[in-house]
CSV table of C-alpha atoms in Angstrom, one decimal:
chain,number,residue,atom,x,y,z
A,145,ALA,CA,-205.5,-45.5,140.4
A,146,LEU,CA,-207.1,-42.2,141.5
A,147,PRO,CA,-204.9,-41.8,144.7
A,148,ILE,CA,-201.8,-41.9,142.5
A,149,TRP,CA,-202.7,-38.7,140.7
A,150,GLU,CA,-204.2,-37.1,143.8
A,151,THR,CA,-200.9,-37.6,145.6
A,152,PHE,CA,-198.9,-36.3,142.6
A,153,PHE,CA,-200.9,-33.0,142.5
A,154,ARG,CA,-201.1,-32.6,146.3
A,155,HIS,CA,-197.3,-32.7,146.4
A,156,PHE,CA,-196.8,-31.1,142.9
A,157,GLU,CA,-194.1,-28.6,144.0
A,158,ASP,CA,-192.0,-31.5,145.3
A,159,MET,CA,-192.5,-33.5,142.2
A,160,VAL,CA,-191.6,-30.9,139.6
A,161,PRO,CA,-187.8,-31.1,140.3
A,162,GLN,CA,-187.9,-34.8,139.7
A,163,ASN,CA,-188.3,-34.2,136.0
A,164,ILE,CA,-191.4,-36.4,135.8
A,165,THR,CA,-192.8,-34.5,132.9
A,166,GLU,CA,-190.9,-34.5,129.6
A,167,ARG,CA,-191.0,-30.8,128.7
A,168,ALA,CA,-190.6,-27.6,130.6
A,169,GLY,CA,-193.8,-25.5,130.6
A,170,ARG,CA,-195.9,-28.7,130.7
A,171,ALA,CA,-195.2,-29.7,134.3
A,172,ALA,CA,-198.8,-30.4,135.0
A,173,ALA,CA,-199.5,-32.4,131.8
A,174,LEU,CA,-200.5,-36.0,132.3
A,175,THR,CA,-198.9,-37.3,129.1
A,176,THR,CA,-197.9,-40.9,128.3
A,177,VAL,CA,-194.3,-40.1,129.1
A,178,ALA,CA,-195.1,-38.3,132.4
A,179,THR,CA,-197.3,-41.2,133.5
A,180,ASN,CA,-194.5,-43.7,132.7
A,181,ASN,CA,-191.9,-41.5,134.5
A,182,LEU,CA,-194.0,-41.2,137.6
A,183,THR,CA,-194.7,-44.9,137.9
A,184,ASN,CA,-191.0,-45.8,137.3
A,185,LYS,CA,-189.7,-43.3,139.8
A,186,ALA,CA,-192.2,-44.5,142.4
A,187,MET,CA,-191.3,-48.2,142.0
A,188,ARG,CA,-187.5,-47.3,142.1
A,189,ILE,CA,-187.6,-44.8,145.0
A,190,ASP,CA,-185.8,-47.2,147.4
A,191,ALA,CA,-183.8,-49.2,144.9
A,192,LEU,CA,-180.4,-47.8,145.8
A,193,ALA,CA,-177.2,-49.7,145.9
A,194,GLN,CA,-176.6,-48.4,149.4
A,195,GLU,CA,-178.6,-46.8,152.1
A,196,ARG,CA,-179.3,-43.0,151.7
A,197,THR,CA,-176.5,-41.0,153.2
A,198,THR,CA,-178.3,-37.7,153.0
A,199,GLU,CA,-181.6,-36.4,154.4
A,200,GLU,CA,-184.6,-37.6,152.4
A,201,GLY,CA,-186.1,-35.0,150.1
A,202,PRO,CA,-189.8,-34.0,150.3
A,203,HIS,CA,-190.6,-36.1,147.2
A,204,VAL,CA,-189.6,-39.4,148.8
A,205,GLN,CA,-192.6,-40.2,151.0
A,206,PRO,CA,-195.2,-39.2,148.4
A,207,LEU,CA,-193.5,-41.5,145.9
A,208,ARG,CA,-193.5,-44.3,148.4
A,209,ASP,CA,-197.3,-43.7,148.9
A,210,ILE,CA,-197.7,-43.9,145.2
A,211,ARG,CA,-195.7,-47.1,145.1
A,212,LYS,CA,-198.2,-48.7,147.6
A,213,GLU,CA,-201.1,-47.8,145.2
A,214,LEU,CA,-199.2,-49.2,142.3
A,215,GLU,CA,-198.7,-52.5,144.1
A,216,LYS,CA,-202.4,-52.7,144.7
A,217,LEU,CA,-202.8,-52.7,140.9
A,218,GLY,CA,-200.4,-55.6,140.7
A,219,ALA,CA,-197.0,-53.8,140.1
A,220,VAL,CA,-194.2,-56.1,140.9
A,221,ALA,CA,-191.6,-54.8,143.4
A,222,GLY,CA,-188.3,-53.8,141.8
A,223,LEU,CA,-187.2,-52.1,138.6
A,224,SER,CA,-189.0,-54.2,136.0
A,225,GLY,CA,-192.2,-52.2,135.8
A,226,THR,CA,-194.1,-55.5,135.3
A,227,VAL,CA,-197.6,-56.3,136.5
A,228,GLU,CA,-199.0,-59.5,137.9
A,229,GLY,CA,-202.6,-60.5,138.8
A,230,PRO,CA,-206.0,-60.0,137.1
A,231,LEU,CA,-205.0,-56.6,135.5
A,232,LYS,CA,-201.9,-58.1,133.7
A,233,PRO,CA,-203.7,-58.6,130.3
A,234,PHE,CA,-204.4,-54.8,130.2
A,235,ALA,CA,-200.9,-53.8,131.1
A,236,CYS,CA,-199.0,-53.6,127.8
A,237,ALA,CA,-195.4,-52.6,127.6
A,238,HIS,CA,-194.6,-50.8,124.4
A,239,THR,CA,-192.4,-48.2,122.7
A,240,TYR,CA,-194.0,-44.8,122.6
A,241,LYS,CA,-192.8,-42.9,119.5
A,242,GLY,CA,-193.6,-39.5,120.9
A,243,HIS,CA,-193.9,-36.4,118.7
A,244,VAL,CA,-194.1,-37.3,115.0
A,245,GLY,CA,-190.8,-37.0,113.2
A,246,THR,CA,-188.6,-36.6,116.3
A,247,GLY,CA,-186.9,-40.0,115.8
A,248,PRO,CA,-185.7,-42.9,118.1
A,249,ALA,CA,-183.8,-40.5,120.4
A,250,ASN,CA,-187.1,-39.4,121.8
A,251,ASP,CA,-188.8,-42.8,122.0
A,252,THR,CA,-190.0,-43.9,125.4
A,253,LYS,CA,-190.0,-47.5,126.7
A,254,VAL,CA,-193.4,-47.6,128.4
A,255,THR,CA,-193.5,-50.3,131.2
A,256,GLU,CA,-196.5,-52.4,131.9
A,257,ILE,CA,-197.5,-50.4,135.0
A,258,GLY,CA,-197.0,-47.1,133.2
A,259,SER,CA,-199.3,-48.3,130.4
A,260,LEU,CA,-201.9,-49.5,132.9
A,261,VAL,CA,-202.0,-46.3,134.9
A,262,ARG,CA,-202.3,-44.2,131.7
A,263,LYS,CA,-205.3,-46.4,130.6
A,264,PHE,CA,-207.0,-45.9,134.0
A,265,LEU,CA,-206.6,-42.1,133.7
A,266,ILE,CA,-208.4,-42.1,130.3
A,267,ILE,CA,-211.1,-44.6,131.5
A,268,GLY,CA,-211.6,-42.5,134.6
A,269,SER,CA,-212.1,-39.4,132.5
A,270,TYR,CA,-214.4,-41.1,130.1
A,271,LEU,CA,-216.6,-42.3,133.0
A,272,GLY,CA,-216.4,-38.9,134.7
A,273,GLU,CA,-214.9,-40.5,137.8
A,274,LEU,CA,-211.8,-38.3,138.2
A,275,SER,CA,-211.7,-36.2,141.3
A,276,GLU,CA,-211.6,-32.4,141.3
A,277,ILE,CA,-208.1,-32.5,142.6
A,278,VAL,CA,-207.0,-34.2,139.5
A,279,GLU,CA,-209.1,-32.2,137.1
A,280,ASP,CA,-208.0,-28.9,138.7
A,281,GLY,CA,-204.4,-30.1,138.8
A,282,VAL,CA,-204.0,-30.8,135.0
A,283,ASP,CA,-202.7,-27.5,133.5
A,284,CYS,CA,-202.2,-28.2,129.8
A,285,SER,CA,-204.8,-27.6,127.0
A,286,PHE,CA,-204.4,-31.1,125.6
A,287,GLY,CA,-204.6,-32.5,129.2
A,288,LYS,CA,-207.7,-30.4,129.9
A,289,ARG,CA,-209.3,-31.9,126.7
A,290,THR,CA,-208.5,-35.4,128.0
A,291,MET,CA,-210.2,-34.5,131.3
A,292,ALA,CA,-213.3,-33.7,129.3
A,293,LEU,CA,-213.8,-37.1,127.6
A,294,LYS,CA,-217.2,-37.7,129.3
A,295,LYS,CA,-218.5,-34.3,128.4
A,296,ARG,CA,-217.2,-34.4,124.8
A,297,LYS,CA,-218.2,-38.1,124.4
A,298,GLY,CA,-214.8,-39.2,123.2
A,299,LEU,CA,-211.1,-38.5,122.5
A,300,ALA,CA,-209.9,-35.4,120.7
A,301,SER,CA,-209.9,-35.8,116.9
A,302,ALA,CA,-209.9,-33.7,113.7
A,303,ALA,CA,-213.7,-34.1,113.4
A,304,ALA,CA,-214.2,-33.2,117.1
A,305,GLY,CA,-212.0,-30.1,116.7
A,306,ASN,CA,-208.3,-29.8,117.2
A,307,PHE,CA,-205.7,-27.1,116.3
A,308,ARG,CA,-205.0,-28.6,112.9
A,309,SER,CA,-208.6,-29.1,111.8
A,310,ASN,CA,-209.5,-25.7,113.1
A,311,ALA,CA,-206.7,-24.0,111.1
A,312,GLN,CA,-207.2,-26.0,107.9
A,313,ASP,CA,-211.0,-26.6,107.8
A,314,GLY,CA,-212.5,-24.2,110.3
A,315,VAL,CA,-213.7,-27.0,112.6
A,316,PRO,CA,-214.7,-25.2,115.9
A,317,LEU,CA,-212.4,-25.9,118.8
A,318,PRO,CA,-213.8,-27.3,122.1
A,319,PRO,CA,-213.7,-24.9,125.1
A,320,GLU,CA,-210.8,-26.8,126.6
A,321,LEU,CA,-208.6,-25.8,123.7
A,322,LYS,CA,-210.3,-22.5,122.6
A,323,GLY,CA,-210.3,-20.9,126.1
A,324,PRO,CA,-206.6,-21.2,126.9
A,325,ARG,CA,-205.6,-20.2,123.3
A,326,ASP,CA,-207.8,-17.1,123.2
A,327,LEU,CA,-206.5,-16.1,126.7
A,328,ARG,CA,-202.9,-16.5,125.6
A,329,PHE,CA,-203.5,-14.4,122.4
A,330,ALA,CA,-205.3,-11.7,124.5
A,331,ILE,CA,-202.5,-11.5,127.0
A,332,ALA,CA,-199.9,-11.2,124.1
A,333,ASP,CA,-201.9,-8.4,122.5
A,334,PHE,CA,-202.2,-6.7,125.9
A,335,LEU,CA,-198.4,-6.8,126.6
A,336,ARG,CA,-197.4,-5.8,123.1
A,337,LYS,CA,-199.0,-2.4,123.6
A,338,GLY,CA,-196.2,-1.2,125.8
A,339,ALA,CA,-196.3,-0.2,129.5
A,340,LEU,CA,-199.3,-1.5,131.3
A,341,ARG,CA,-201.8,0.9,132.9
A,342,LYS,CA,-202.0,1.6,136.6
A,343,GLY,CA,-203.9,-1.0,138.6
A,344,THR,CA,-202.9,-3.9,136.4
A,345,PHE,CA,-202.4,-7.1,138.4
A,346,CYS,CA,-201.1,-10.6,137.6
A,347,VAL,CA,-202.4,-13.8,139.2
A,348,ILE,CA,-200.3,-17.0,139.2
A,349,GLY,CA,-201.3,-20.2,140.9
A,350,LYS,CA,-203.9,-22.9,141.3
A,351,MET,CA,-207.6,-22.7,141.9
A,352,GLY,CA,-210.4,-24.9,143.1
A,353,LYS,CA,-209.9,-28.0,145.2
A,354,LEU,CA,-206.1,-27.8,144.9
A,355,LEU,CA,-206.1,-24.3,146.4
A,356,GLU,CA,-208.4,-25.5,149.2
A,357,ALA,CA,-206.1,-28.5,149.9
A,358,ALA,CA,-203.0,-26.2,149.9
A,359,ALA,CA,-204.7,-23.8,152.3
A,360,ALA,CA,-205.5,-26.7,154.7
A,361,GLN,CA,-201.8,-27.5,154.7
A,362,GLY,CA,-200.7,-23.9,155.3
A,363,LYS,CA,-199.2,-23.7,151.8
A,364,ASP,CA,-199.5,-20.8,149.3
A,365,LYS,CA,-200.6,-21.8,145.8
A,366,ILE,CA,-201.9,-18.5,144.5
A,367,PHE,CA,-200.0,-15.2,144.1
A,368,PHE,CA,-201.1,-11.7,143.2
A,369,PHE,CA,-198.8,-8.9,142.3
A,370,ASP,CA,-198.9,-5.4,140.8
A,371,MET,CA,-197.8,-5.0,137.1
A,372,SER,CA,-198.5,-1.2,136.8
A,373,ASP,CA,-196.2,0.4,134.2
A,374,PHE,CA,-194.5,-2.9,133.3
A,375,ASP,CA,-193.2,-3.1,129.7
A,376,ALA,CA,-192.4,-6.7,128.7
A,377,SER,CA,-190.2,-5.6,125.8
A,378,LYS,CA,-187.8,-3.9,128.3
A,379,CYS,CA,-187.5,-6.7,130.8
A,380,LYS,CA,-183.9,-8.0,130.7
A,381,VAL,CA,-182.2,-10.4,133.1
A,382,SER,CA,-178.9,-8.7,132.2
A,383,ASP,CA,-180.1,-5.6,134.0
A,384,ILE,CA,-180.0,-7.6,137.3
A,385,VAL,CA,-177.1,-10.0,136.8
A,386,ALA,CA,-174.6,-10.5,134.0
A,387,SER,CA,-174.8,-13.6,131.9
A,388,SER,CA,-171.0,-13.9,132.4
A,389,LYS,CA,-171.3,-14.3,136.1
A,390,LYS,CA,-170.2,-17.9,136.8
A,391,ALA,CA,-171.7,-20.4,139.2
A,392,ILE,CA,-170.3,-20.0,142.7
A,393,GLN,CA,-168.9,-23.1,144.1
A,394,ASP,CA,-168.9,-22.3,147.9
A,395,LYS,CA,-172.4,-22.8,149.3
A,396,ALA,CA,-172.3,-20.0,151.8
A,397,ARG,CA,-171.1,-17.5,149.3
A,398,ARG,CA,-173.5,-18.7,146.7
A,399,GLU,CA,-176.5,-18.4,149.0
A,400,ALA,CA,-175.4,-14.9,150.2
A,401,SER,CA,-174.9,-13.7,146.6
A,402,TRP,CA,-178.3,-15.1,145.5
A,403,LYS,CA,-180.0,-13.3,148.4
A,404,ASP,CA,-178.4,-10.0,147.2
A,405,THR,CA,-179.4,-10.7,143.6
A,406,LEU,CA,-183.0,-11.3,144.5
A,407,ALA,CA,-183.1,-8.2,146.6
A,408,THR,CA,-181.7,-6.2,143.6
A,409,CYS,CA,-184.3,-7.8,141.3
A,410,LYS,CA,-187.1,-6.9,143.7
A,411,VAL,CA,-186.2,-3.3,143.4
A,412,LYS,CA,-185.1,-3.0,139.8
A,413,ALA,CA,-187.5,-5.5,138.1
A,414,PRO,CA,-190.3,-6.2,140.6
A,415,VAL,CA,-192.4,-8.1,138.1
A,416,LEU,CA,-189.6,-10.4,137.1
A,417,TYR,CA,-189.0,-11.0,140.8
A,418,SER,CA,-192.7,-11.7,141.5
A,419,VAL,CA,-192.9,-14.1,138.6
A,420,TYR,CA,-189.8,-16.0,139.8
A,421,TYR,CA,-191.0,-16.0,143.4
A,422,ALA,CA,-194.5,-17.3,142.5
A,423,LEU,CA,-193.2,-20.1,140.3
A,424,ASP,CA,-190.5,-21.0,142.7
A,425,GLN,CA,-193.1,-21.4,145.5
A,426,LEU,CA,-194.9,-23.7,143.1
A,427,GLY,CA,-191.7,-25.8,142.5
A,428,MET,CA,-191.1,-24.7,139.0
A,429,MET,CA,-188.0,-22.5,139.2
A,430,LYS,CA,-184.3,-23.4,139.7
A,431,LYS,CA,-182.0,-22.1,142.4
A,432,PRO,CA,-178.3,-21.6,141.9
A,433,ASN,CA,-176.0,-24.5,142.6
A,434,SER,CA,-172.4,-25.4,141.6
A,435,ARG,CA,-173.5,-25.6,138.0
A,436,VAL,CA,-176.6,-23.4,137.6
A,437,THR,CA,-175.9,-19.7,137.6
A,438,GLU,CA,-178.0,-16.9,139.0
A,439,TYR,CA,-178.6,-15.7,135.4
A,440,ASP,CA,-179.9,-19.1,134.4
A,441,CYS,CA,-182.4,-19.0,137.3
A,442,LEU,CA,-183.8,-15.6,136.5
A,443,LYS,CA,-183.8,-16.5,132.8
A,444,GLY,CA,-186.4,-19.2,133.7
A,445,ALA,CA,-188.8,-16.5,135.0
A,446,TRP,CA,-188.0,-14.2,132.1
A,447,SER,CA,-188.8,-17.0,129.6
A,448,VAL,CA,-192.3,-17.3,131.0
A,449,ILE,CA,-192.8,-13.5,130.6
A,450,ASP,CA,-191.4,-13.8,127.1
A,451,LEU,CA,-193.9,-16.5,126.2
A,452,TRP,CA,-196.7,-14.3,127.4
A,453,HIS,CA,-196.0,-11.6,124.8
A,454,THR,CA,-194.6,-13.5,121.8
């Protein structure tokens, strides 16, 4: 199952708009829901009532490649998500209840192939046989803890240290949880002190094998930009574009307007522009369309900055 996840992360910026992950901000989290969404989208990629009438998006071929790998595991062609062959006893369709207390509206019907691939991810981590592409690709504290099953000799638990047992009983957090949390708190404290000092830079992107793979393909996956004198408390999208500005229906006018808005943002709010640009290149920002406004798009980047200092 390893090529499935490697393909996902090698084409991550093309996968993000497909809403494979269930929550914004956790686009690189390999959750039960994300795994199920990915396998279902791959198996259904060509299951259209009619032939495609538009140019295929960049996500199509990677999903076809994933489908081939799923079929090797016994996935049955079509929309059922069922599995045949020697691995069928391990492929268990079920209802995943999701976050405790959220109710049936957030339940997920996990297919047999979705269940099987999720199990292989956990087994691969426990055996220490996941590739660096996959381990580097996961970008979520809980996901990082899952990637460390072999090192920690088991799944996360209260006894092994999780956020609840740490807060209630003082159980030490493992590095996979402690490191990102401490870094987030440090960044928040840094930004709350007002304007940043001269020579402060921000880095957004991927490291390790993912960066090497991107460089080999001529893609940018890491971005550096100056944050000197930036004050997070004064960053406002409304200084660039009014929230009342409606979505532009005409494509040519919309594209011209968005180009002008980004140019304005680059001058008036260079950090907001740089955050948007970096995350857009990584596939994690929206562009204006007939429903999504320019304000909505920049608000996505602003929300990231807001999370940094709150």
